[in-house]
Amino acid sequence: MIDKEMEEAINKQINEEMYSAYLYLSMSAYFERIGLKGFANWMYVQHKEEMDHAMKFYRYLIERGGSVRLYAIAEPPHEWDSPLHAFEETLKHEKHITECINNLVDLAERKKDRATFNLLQWYVDEQVEEEANDEEIIQMLIIVGDKGNGLFMIDRELAKRTYTPLAQEE
Ligand code: OFO
Protein backbone atom coordinates (compact mmCIF):
# COMPACT_ATOMS: atom_id res chain seq x y z
CA MET A 1 0.00 0.00 0.00
CA ILE A 2 1.41 3.37 -1.01
CA ASP A 3 2.00 6.15 1.53
CA LYS A 4 -0.86 8.72 1.58
CA GLU A 5 1.35 11.78 1.02
CA MET A 6 3.04 10.04 -1.91
CA GLU A 7 -0.39 9.07 -3.29
CA GLU A 8 -1.59 12.68 -3.11
CA ALA A 9 1.58 13.94 -4.81
CA ILE A 10 1.20 11.41 -7.65
CA ASN A 11 -2.46 12.36 -8.08
CA LYS A 12 -1.36 15.99 -8.45
CA GLN A 13 1.22 14.90 -11.01
CA ILE A 14 -1.46 13.01 -12.99
CA ASN A 15 -3.22 16.36 -13.21
CA GLU A 16 0.00 18.11 -14.32
CA GLU A 17 0.46 15.53 -17.08
CA MET A 18 -3.18 15.84 -18.15
CA TYR A 19 -2.73 19.62 -18.29
CA SER A 20 0.41 19.14 -20.42
CA ALA A 21 -1.67 16.98 -22.79
CA TYR A 22 -4.35 19.69 -22.92
CA LEU A 23 -1.79 22.46 -23.49
CA TYR A 24 -0.16 20.66 -26.41
CA LEU A 25 -3.52 19.78 -27.95
CA SER A 26 -4.36 23.48 -27.79
CA MET A 27 -1.03 24.30 -29.43
CA SER A 28 -1.75 21.68 -32.11
CA ALA A 29 -5.05 23.42 -32.88
CA TYR A 30 -3.23 26.79 -33.02
CA PHE A 31 -0.73 25.43 -35.55
CA GLU A 32 -3.56 23.94 -37.65
CA ARG A 33 -5.19 27.36 -37.62
CA ILE A 34 -2.10 29.15 -38.92
CA GLY A 35 -1.50 26.51 -41.62
CA LEU A 36 1.54 24.75 -40.17
CA LYS A 37 0.44 21.11 -40.39
CA GLY A 38 3.85 19.69 -39.49
CA PHE A 39 4.03 21.72 -36.28
CA ALA A 40 0.43 20.67 -35.56
CA ASN A 41 1.42 17.02 -36.02
CA TRP A 42 4.40 17.40 -33.67
CA MET A 43 2.20 18.91 -30.96
CA TYR A 44 -0.50 16.28 -31.47
CA VAL A 45 2.08 13.51 -30.95
CA GLN A 46 3.29 15.38 -27.86
CA HIS A 47 -0.29 15.51 -26.59
CA LYS A 48 -0.58 11.73 -26.91
CA GLU A 49 2.75 11.19 -25.15
CA GLU A 50 1.56 13.35 -22.25
CA MET A 51 -1.57 11.21 -21.95
CA ASP A 52 0.77 8.21 -21.70
CA HIS A 53 2.73 9.97 -18.94
CA ALA A 54 -0.50 10.53 -17.00
CA MET A 55 -1.66 6.95 -17.53
CA LYS A 56 1.68 5.51 -16.44
CA PHE A 57 1.21 7.23 -13.04
CA TYR A 58 -2.48 6.23 -12.99
CA ARG A 59 -1.71 2.53 -13.54
CA TYR A 60 1.12 2.67 -11.03
CA LEU A 61 -1.14 4.07 -8.29
CA ILE A 62 -3.69 1.33 -8.92
CA GLU A 63 -0.96 -1.31 -8.86
CA ARG A 64 0.26 0.00 -5.49
CA GLY A 65 -3.25 -0.13 -4.00
CA GLY A 66 -3.59 3.65 -4.08
CA SER A 67 -6.66 5.64 -4.91
CA VAL A 68 -6.71 7.70 -8.11
CA ARG A 69 -8.18 11.23 -7.95
CA LEU A 70 -8.86 13.03 -11.20
CA TYR A 71 -8.73 16.73 -10.40
CA ALA A 72 -10.16 19.41 -12.71
CA ILE A 73 -7.90 20.30 -15.62
CA ALA A 74 -7.24 24.03 -16.06
CA GLU A 75 -8.00 25.71 -19.38
CA PRO A 76 -4.79 26.20 -21.39
CA PRO A 77 -4.11 29.29 -23.55
CA HIS A 78 -5.30 29.02 -27.17
CA GLU A 79 -3.26 31.75 -28.84
CA TRP A 80 0.46 32.43 -29.20
CA ASP A 81 2.34 35.27 -30.90
CA SER A 82 4.35 33.00 -33.22
CA PRO A 83 5.70 29.43 -33.55
CA LEU A 84 8.80 30.55 -31.64
CA HIS A 85 6.66 31.93 -28.82
CA ALA A 86 4.70 28.64 -28.62
CA PHE A 87 7.92 26.63 -28.34
CA GLU A 88 9.40 29.02 -25.77
CA GLU A 89 6.25 28.48 -23.70
CA THR A 90 6.59 24.72 -24.24
CA LEU A 91 10.14 24.76 -22.90
CA LYS A 92 9.09 26.91 -19.94
CA HIS A 93 6.31 24.43 -19.17
CA GLU A 94 8.63 21.44 -19.44
CA LYS A 95 11.07 23.08 -17.02
CA HIS A 96 8.17 23.39 -14.59
CA ILE A 97 7.37 19.68 -15.10
CA THR A 98 11.02 18.78 -14.50
CA GLU A 99 10.82 20.64 -11.18
CA CYS A 100 7.62 18.73 -10.28
CA ILE A 101 9.31 15.40 -11.07
CA ASN A 102 12.38 16.38 -9.04
CA ASN A 103 10.13 17.24 -6.08
CA LEU A 104 8.49 13.82 -6.39
CA VAL A 105 11.94 12.19 -6.39
CA ASP A 106 12.80 14.11 -3.19
CA LEU A 107 9.56 12.95 -1.57
CA ALA A 108 10.12 9.32 -2.60
CA GLU A 109 13.60 9.52 -1.06
CA ARG A 110 12.27 11.04 2.15
CA LYS A 111 9.59 8.34 2.38
CA LYS A 112 12.13 5.63 1.49
CA ASP A 113 9.67 4.56 -1.20
CA ARG A 114 12.04 2.65 -3.49
CA ALA A 115 9.35 1.51 -5.95
CA THR A 116 8.17 5.07 -6.62
CA PHE A 117 11.78 6.24 -6.75
CA ASN A 118 12.47 3.66 -9.47
CA LEU A 119 9.36 4.61 -11.44
CA LEU A 120 10.40 8.26 -11.33
CA GLN A 121 13.76 7.56 -12.94
CA TRP A 122 11.90 6.96 -16.20
CA TYR A 123 10.34 10.44 -15.91
CA VAL A 124 13.69 12.02 -15.03
CA ASP A 125 15.17 10.66 -18.28
CA GLU A 126 12.09 11.64 -20.26
CA GLN A 127 12.37 15.25 -19.06
CA VAL A 128 15.98 15.48 -20.26
CA GLU A 129 14.80 14.36 -23.71
CA GLU A 130 11.79 16.68 -23.78
CA GLU A 131 13.74 19.79 -22.82
CA ALA A 132 16.45 18.93 -25.39
CA ASN A 133 13.83 18.48 -28.17
CA ASP A 134 12.25 21.84 -27.38
CA GLU A 135 15.62 23.59 -27.25
CA GLU A 136 16.56 22.12 -30.63
CA ILE A 137 13.35 23.38 -32.27
CA ILE A 138 13.76 26.82 -30.63
CA GLN A 139 17.28 27.05 -32.04
CA MET A 140 16.02 26.16 -35.54
CA LEU A 141 13.27 28.79 -35.26
CA ILE A 142 15.76 31.43 -34.14
CA ILE A 143 18.02 30.61 -37.11
CA VAL A 144 15.25 30.80 -39.73
CA GLY A 145 13.69 33.86 -38.12
CA ASP A 146 10.29 32.29 -37.47
CA LYS A 147 8.95 32.81 -41.03
CA GLY A 148 9.38 32.26 -44.79
CA ASN A 149 10.89 29.23 -46.51
CA GLY A 150 12.91 28.15 -43.50
CA LEU A 151 9.75 27.86 -41.45
CA PHE A 152 8.18 25.59 -44.06
CA MET A 153 11.30 23.43 -44.07
CA ILE A 154 10.98 22.97 -40.30
CA ASP A 155 7.28 22.27 -40.80
CA ARG A 156 8.13 19.44 -43.22
CA GLU A 157 10.61 18.07 -40.70
CA LEU A 158 8.12 18.14 -37.81
CA ALA A 159 5.51 16.42 -39.99
CA LYS A 160 7.65 13.28 -39.81
CA ARG A 161 7.20 12.76 -36.06
CA THR A 162 5.18 9.63 -35.31
CA TYR A 163 3.55 8.42 -32.12
CA THR A 164 4.76 5.24 -30.47
CA PRO A 165 2.55 4.01 -27.64
CA LEU A 166 4.51 3.75 -24.40
CA ALA A 167 3.86 0.02 -23.87
CA GLN A 168 5.68 -0.74 -27.14
CA GLU A 169 8.76 1.24 -26.10
CA GLU A 170 9.38 -0.79 -22.97
FE1 OFO B 1 6.19 16.80 -21.21
O1 OFO B 1 6.58 15.45 -20.01
FE2 OFO B 1 5.06 14.86 -19.21
O2 OFO B 1 4.46 16.49 -18.69
PDB file of C-alpha atoms and ligand atoms in Angstrom:
ATOM      1  CA  MET A   1       0.000   0.000   0.000  1.00  0.00           C
ATOM      2  CA  ILE A   2       1.411   3.366  -1.007  1.00  0.00           C
ATOM      3  CA  ASP A   3       2.001   6.154   1.535  1.00  0.00           C
ATOM      4  CA  LYS A   4      -0.860   8.716   1.576  1.00  0.00           C
ATOM      5  CA  GLU A   5       1.349  11.778   1.021  1.00  0.00           C
ATOM      6  CA  MET A   6       3.037  10.037  -1.914  1.00  0.00           C
ATOM      7  CA  GLU A   7      -0.391   9.069  -3.295  1.00  0.00           C
ATOM      8  CA  GLU A   8      -1.594  12.681  -3.108  1.00  0.00           C
ATOM      9  CA  ALA A   9       1.582  13.940  -4.812  1.00  0.00           C
ATOM     10  CA  ILE A  10       1.196  11.405  -7.649  1.00  0.00           C
ATOM     11  CA  ASN A  11      -2.460  12.357  -8.079  1.00  0.00           C
ATOM     12  CA  LYS A  12      -1.365  15.991  -8.454  1.00  0.00           C
ATOM     13  CA  GLN A  13       1.222  14.900 -11.012  1.00  0.00           C
ATOM     14  CA  ILE A  14      -1.455  13.012 -12.993  1.00  0.00           C
ATOM     15  CA  ASN A  15      -3.218  16.363 -13.212  1.00  0.00           C
ATOM     16  CA  GLU A  16       0.001  18.113 -14.324  1.00  0.00           C
ATOM     17  CA  GLU A  17       0.460  15.529 -17.077  1.00  0.00           C
ATOM     18  CA  MET A  18      -3.179  15.844 -18.155  1.00  0.00           C
ATOM     19  CA  TYR A  19      -2.727  19.624 -18.289  1.00  0.00           C
ATOM     20  CA  SER A  20       0.406  19.136 -20.419  1.00  0.00           C
ATOM     21  CA  ALA A  21      -1.668  16.980 -22.795  1.00  0.00           C
ATOM     22  CA  TYR A  22      -4.346  19.695 -22.916  1.00  0.00           C
ATOM     23  CA  LEU A  23      -1.791  22.460 -23.485  1.00  0.00           C
ATOM     24  CA  TYR A  24      -0.159  20.661 -26.406  1.00  0.00           C
ATOM     25  CA  LEU A  25      -3.519  19.776 -27.954  1.00  0.00           C
ATOM     26  CA  SER A  26      -4.365  23.475 -27.791  1.00  0.00           C
ATOM     27  CA  MET A  27      -1.033  24.304 -29.433  1.00  0.00           C
ATOM     28  CA  SER A  28      -1.750  21.680 -32.111  1.00  0.00           C
ATOM     29  CA  ALA A  29      -5.053  23.422 -32.883  1.00  0.00           C
ATOM     30  CA  TYR A  30      -3.228  26.786 -33.020  1.00  0.00           C
ATOM     31  CA  PHE A  31      -0.729  25.430 -35.550  1.00  0.00           C
ATOM     32  CA  GLU A  32      -3.557  23.941 -37.655  1.00  0.00           C
ATOM     33  CA  ARG A  33      -5.192  27.362 -37.624  1.00  0.00           C
ATOM     34  CA  ILE A  34      -2.099  29.152 -38.921  1.00  0.00           C
ATOM     35  CA  GLY A  35      -1.504  26.513 -41.623  1.00  0.00           C
ATOM     36  CA  LEU A  36       1.536  24.751 -40.167  1.00  0.00           C
ATOM     37  CA  LYS A  37       0.443  21.110 -40.395  1.00  0.00           C
ATOM     38  CA  GLY A  38       3.852  19.694 -39.488  1.00  0.00           C
ATOM     39  CA  PHE A  39       4.030  21.719 -36.276  1.00  0.00           C
ATOM     40  CA  ALA A  40       0.434  20.669 -35.562  1.00  0.00           C
ATOM     41  CA  ASN A  41       1.420  17.023 -36.021  1.00  0.00           C
ATOM     42  CA  TRP A  42       4.400  17.397 -33.666  1.00  0.00           C
ATOM     43  CA  MET A  43       2.196  18.911 -30.959  1.00  0.00           C
ATOM     44  CA  TYR A  44      -0.498  16.279 -31.465  1.00  0.00           C
ATOM     45  CA  VAL A  45       2.077  13.506 -30.948  1.00  0.00           C
ATOM     46  CA  GLN A  46       3.287  15.383 -27.859  1.00  0.00           C
ATOM     47  CA  HIS A  47      -0.292  15.512 -26.588  1.00  0.00           C
ATOM     48  CA  LYS A  48      -0.576  11.731 -26.913  1.00  0.00           C
ATOM     49  CA  GLU A  49       2.748  11.189 -25.147  1.00  0.00           C
ATOM     50  CA  GLU A  50       1.559  13.353 -22.247  1.00  0.00           C
ATOM     51  CA  MET A  51      -1.567  11.209 -21.948  1.00  0.00           C
ATOM     52  CA  ASP A  52       0.774   8.211 -21.695  1.00  0.00           C
ATOM     53  CA  HIS A  53       2.734   9.974 -18.935  1.00  0.00           C
ATOM     54  CA  ALA A  54      -0.499  10.534 -16.997  1.00  0.00           C
ATOM     55  CA  MET A  55      -1.656   6.953 -17.528  1.00  0.00           C
ATOM     56  CA  LYS A  56       1.682   5.511 -16.436  1.00  0.00           C
ATOM     57  CA  PHE A  57       1.212   7.229 -13.044  1.00  0.00           C
ATOM     58  CA  TYR A  58      -2.481   6.228 -12.994  1.00  0.00           C
ATOM     59  CA  ARG A  59      -1.714   2.530 -13.536  1.00  0.00           C
ATOM     60  CA  TYR A  60       1.121   2.665 -11.029  1.00  0.00           C
ATOM     61  CA  LEU A  61      -1.138   4.073  -8.294  1.00  0.00           C
ATOM     62  CA  ILE A  62      -3.690   1.328  -8.916  1.00  0.00           C
ATOM     63  CA  GLU A  63      -0.961  -1.306  -8.859  1.00  0.00           C
ATOM     64  CA  ARG A  64       0.255  -0.004  -5.495  1.00  0.00           C
ATOM     65  CA  GLY A  65      -3.253  -0.133  -3.997  1.00  0.00           C
ATOM     66  CA  GLY A  66      -3.587   3.654  -4.082  1.00  0.00           C
ATOM     67  CA  SER A  67      -6.664   5.644  -4.907  1.00  0.00           C
ATOM     68  CA  VAL A  68      -6.714   7.702  -8.109  1.00  0.00           C
ATOM     69  CA  ARG A  69      -8.177  11.226  -7.948  1.00  0.00           C
ATOM     70  CA  LEU A  70      -8.856  13.030 -11.202  1.00  0.00           C
ATOM     71  CA  TYR A  71      -8.732  16.735 -10.396  1.00  0.00           C
ATOM     72  CA  ALA A  72     -10.158  19.406 -12.707  1.00  0.00           C
ATOM     73  CA  ILE A  73      -7.900  20.298 -15.625  1.00  0.00           C
ATOM     74  CA  ALA A  74      -7.236  24.027 -16.064  1.00  0.00           C
ATOM     75  CA  GLU A  75      -8.000  25.713 -19.382  1.00  0.00           C
ATOM     76  CA  PRO A  76      -4.790  26.204 -21.386  1.00  0.00           C
ATOM     77  CA  PRO A  77      -4.113  29.291 -23.551  1.00  0.00           C
ATOM     78  CA  HIS A  78      -5.299  29.021 -27.168  1.00  0.00           C
ATOM     79  CA  GLU A  79      -3.262  31.753 -28.843  1.00  0.00           C
ATOM     80  CA  TRP A  80       0.464  32.428 -29.196  1.00  0.00           C
ATOM     81  CA  ASP A  81       2.339  35.267 -30.905  1.00  0.00           C
ATOM     82  CA  SER A  82       4.350  32.998 -33.219  1.00  0.00           C
ATOM     83  CA  PRO A  83       5.702  29.431 -33.553  1.00  0.00           C
ATOM     84  CA  LEU A  84       8.797  30.547 -31.637  1.00  0.00           C
ATOM     85  CA  HIS A  85       6.659  31.927 -28.824  1.00  0.00           C
ATOM     86  CA  ALA A  86       4.696  28.640 -28.621  1.00  0.00           C
ATOM     87  CA  PHE A  87       7.921  26.633 -28.343  1.00  0.00           C
ATOM     88  CA  GLU A  88       9.397  29.017 -25.774  1.00  0.00           C
ATOM     89  CA  GLU A  89       6.251  28.482 -23.701  1.00  0.00           C
ATOM     90  CA  THR A  90       6.589  24.721 -24.237  1.00  0.00           C
ATOM     91  CA  LEU A  91      10.143  24.759 -22.901  1.00  0.00           C
ATOM     92  CA  LYS A  92       9.087  26.912 -19.944  1.00  0.00           C
ATOM     93  CA  HIS A  93       6.306  24.430 -19.170  1.00  0.00           C
ATOM     94  CA  GLU A  94       8.633  21.438 -19.445  1.00  0.00           C
ATOM     95  CA  LYS A  95      11.070  23.080 -17.016  1.00  0.00           C
ATOM     96  CA  HIS A  96       8.168  23.389 -14.593  1.00  0.00           C
ATOM     97  CA  ILE A  97       7.367  19.683 -15.095  1.00  0.00           C
ATOM     98  CA  THR A  98      11.017  18.783 -14.496  1.00  0.00           C
ATOM     99  CA  GLU A  99      10.819  20.640 -11.182  1.00  0.00           C
ATOM    100  CA  CYS A 100       7.621  18.729 -10.276  1.00  0.00           C
ATOM    101  CA  ILE A 101       9.314  15.401 -11.065  1.00  0.00           C
ATOM    102  CA  ASN A 102      12.382  16.382  -9.035  1.00  0.00           C
ATOM    103  CA  ASN A 103      10.131  17.238  -6.077  1.00  0.00           C
ATOM    104  CA  LEU A 104       8.494  13.823  -6.387  1.00  0.00           C
ATOM    105  CA  VAL A 105      11.941  12.194  -6.386  1.00  0.00           C
ATOM    106  CA  ASP A 106      12.801  14.113  -3.190  1.00  0.00           C
ATOM    107  CA  LEU A 107       9.565  12.948  -1.565  1.00  0.00           C
ATOM    108  CA  ALA A 108      10.122   9.319  -2.598  1.00  0.00           C
ATOM    109  CA  GLU A 109      13.603   9.523  -1.062  1.00  0.00           C
ATOM    110  CA  ARG A 110      12.268  11.035   2.149  1.00  0.00           C
ATOM    111  CA  LYS A 111       9.587   8.338   2.383  1.00  0.00           C
ATOM    112  CA  LYS A 112      12.133   5.630   1.491  1.00  0.00           C
ATOM    113  CA  ASP A 113       9.667   4.557  -1.200  1.00  0.00           C
ATOM    114  CA  ARG A 114      12.044   2.654  -3.495  1.00  0.00           C
ATOM    115  CA  ALA A 115       9.349   1.509  -5.949  1.00  0.00           C
ATOM    116  CA  THR A 116       8.172   5.067  -6.618  1.00  0.00           C
ATOM    117  CA  PHE A 117      11.776   6.243  -6.753  1.00  0.00           C
ATOM    118  CA  ASN A 118      12.468   3.656  -9.473  1.00  0.00           C
ATOM    119  CA  LEU A 119       9.361   4.607 -11.438  1.00  0.00           C
ATOM    120  CA  LEU A 120      10.396   8.259 -11.326  1.00  0.00           C
ATOM    121  CA  GLN A 121      13.763   7.564 -12.941  1.00  0.00           C
ATOM    122  CA  TRP A 122      11.898   6.964 -16.203  1.00  0.00           C
ATOM    123  CA  TYR A 123      10.339  10.441 -15.907  1.00  0.00           C
ATOM    124  CA  VAL A 124      13.694  12.023 -15.027  1.00  0.00           C
ATOM    125  CA  ASP A 125      15.173  10.657 -18.282  1.00  0.00           C
ATOM    126  CA  GLU A 126      12.088  11.635 -20.260  1.00  0.00           C
ATOM    127  CA  GLN A 127      12.370  15.249 -19.057  1.00  0.00           C
ATOM    128  CA  VAL A 128      15.982  15.477 -20.265  1.00  0.00           C
ATOM    129  CA  GLU A 129      14.805  14.359 -23.712  1.00  0.00           C
ATOM    130  CA  GLU A 130      11.787  16.677 -23.777  1.00  0.00           C
ATOM    131  CA  GLU A 131      13.744  19.789 -22.821  1.00  0.00           C
ATOM    132  CA  ALA A 132      16.450  18.928 -25.393  1.00  0.00           C
ATOM    133  CA  ASN A 133      13.833  18.477 -28.167  1.00  0.00           C
ATOM    134  CA  ASP A 134      12.246  21.842 -27.376  1.00  0.00           C
ATOM    135  CA  GLU A 135      15.625  23.592 -27.247  1.00  0.00           C
ATOM    136  CA  GLU A 136      16.555  22.123 -30.632  1.00  0.00           C
ATOM    137  CA  ILE A 137      13.354  23.381 -32.269  1.00  0.00           C
ATOM    138  CA  ILE A 138      13.756  26.816 -30.628  1.00  0.00           C
ATOM    139  CA  GLN A 139      17.284  27.053 -32.045  1.00  0.00           C
ATOM    140  CA  MET A 140      16.020  26.163 -35.538  1.00  0.00           C
ATOM    141  CA  LEU A 141      13.269  28.788 -35.263  1.00  0.00           C
ATOM    142  CA  ILE A 142      15.755  31.435 -34.140  1.00  0.00           C
ATOM    143  CA  ILE A 143      18.023  30.609 -37.106  1.00  0.00           C
ATOM    144  CA  VAL A 144      15.247  30.802 -39.727  1.00  0.00           C
ATOM    145  CA  GLY A 145      13.694  33.858 -38.124  1.00  0.00           C
ATOM    146  CA  ASP A 146      10.289  32.290 -37.473  1.00  0.00           C
ATOM    147  CA  LYS A 147       8.948  32.807 -41.032  1.00  0.00           C
ATOM    148  CA  GLY A 148       9.385  32.255 -44.787  1.00  0.00           C
ATOM    149  CA  ASN A 149      10.889  29.229 -46.515  1.00  0.00           C
ATOM    150  CA  GLY A 150      12.909  28.147 -43.499  1.00  0.00           C
ATOM    151  CA  LEU A 151       9.747  27.857 -41.445  1.00  0.00           C
ATOM    152  CA  PHE A 152       8.178  25.586 -44.061  1.00  0.00           C
ATOM    153  CA  MET A 153      11.302  23.428 -44.071  1.00  0.00           C
ATOM    154  CA  ILE A 154      10.982  22.974 -40.302  1.00  0.00           C
ATOM    155  CA  ASP A 155       7.280  22.268 -40.804  1.00  0.00           C
ATOM    156  CA  ARG A 156       8.133  19.442 -43.222  1.00  0.00           C
ATOM    157  CA  GLU A 157      10.612  18.067 -40.699  1.00  0.00           C
ATOM    158  CA  LEU A 158       8.123  18.143 -37.808  1.00  0.00           C
ATOM    159  CA  ALA A 159       5.510  16.425 -39.993  1.00  0.00           C
ATOM    160  CA  LYS A 160       7.650  13.276 -39.807  1.00  0.00           C
ATOM    161  CA  ARG A 161       7.199  12.759 -36.059  1.00  0.00           C
ATOM    162  CA  THR A 162       5.176   9.630 -35.307  1.00  0.00           C
ATOM    163  CA  TYR A 163       3.546   8.424 -32.124  1.00  0.00           C
ATOM    164  CA  THR A 164       4.760   5.236 -30.474  1.00  0.00           C
ATOM    165  CA  PRO A 165       2.547   4.010 -27.636  1.00  0.00           C
ATOM    166  CA  LEU A 166       4.509   3.747 -24.402  1.00  0.00           C
ATOM    167  CA  ALA A 167       3.861   0.018 -23.874  1.00  0.00           C
ATOM    168  CA  GLN A 168       5.681  -0.741 -27.144  1.00  0.00           C
ATOM    169  CA  GLU A 169       8.756   1.244 -26.104  1.00  0.00           C
ATOM    170  CA  GLU A 170       9.383  -0.785 -22.967  1.00  0.00           C
TER     171      GLU A 170
HETATM  172 FE1  OFO B   1       6.191  16.799 -21.212  1.00  0.00          FE
HETATM  173  O1  OFO B   1       6.580  15.450 -20.011  1.00  0.00           O
HETATM  174 FE2  OFO B   1       5.062  14.858 -19.208  1.00  0.00          FE
HETATM  175  O2  OFO B   1       4.461  16.488 -18.691  1.00  0.00           O
END
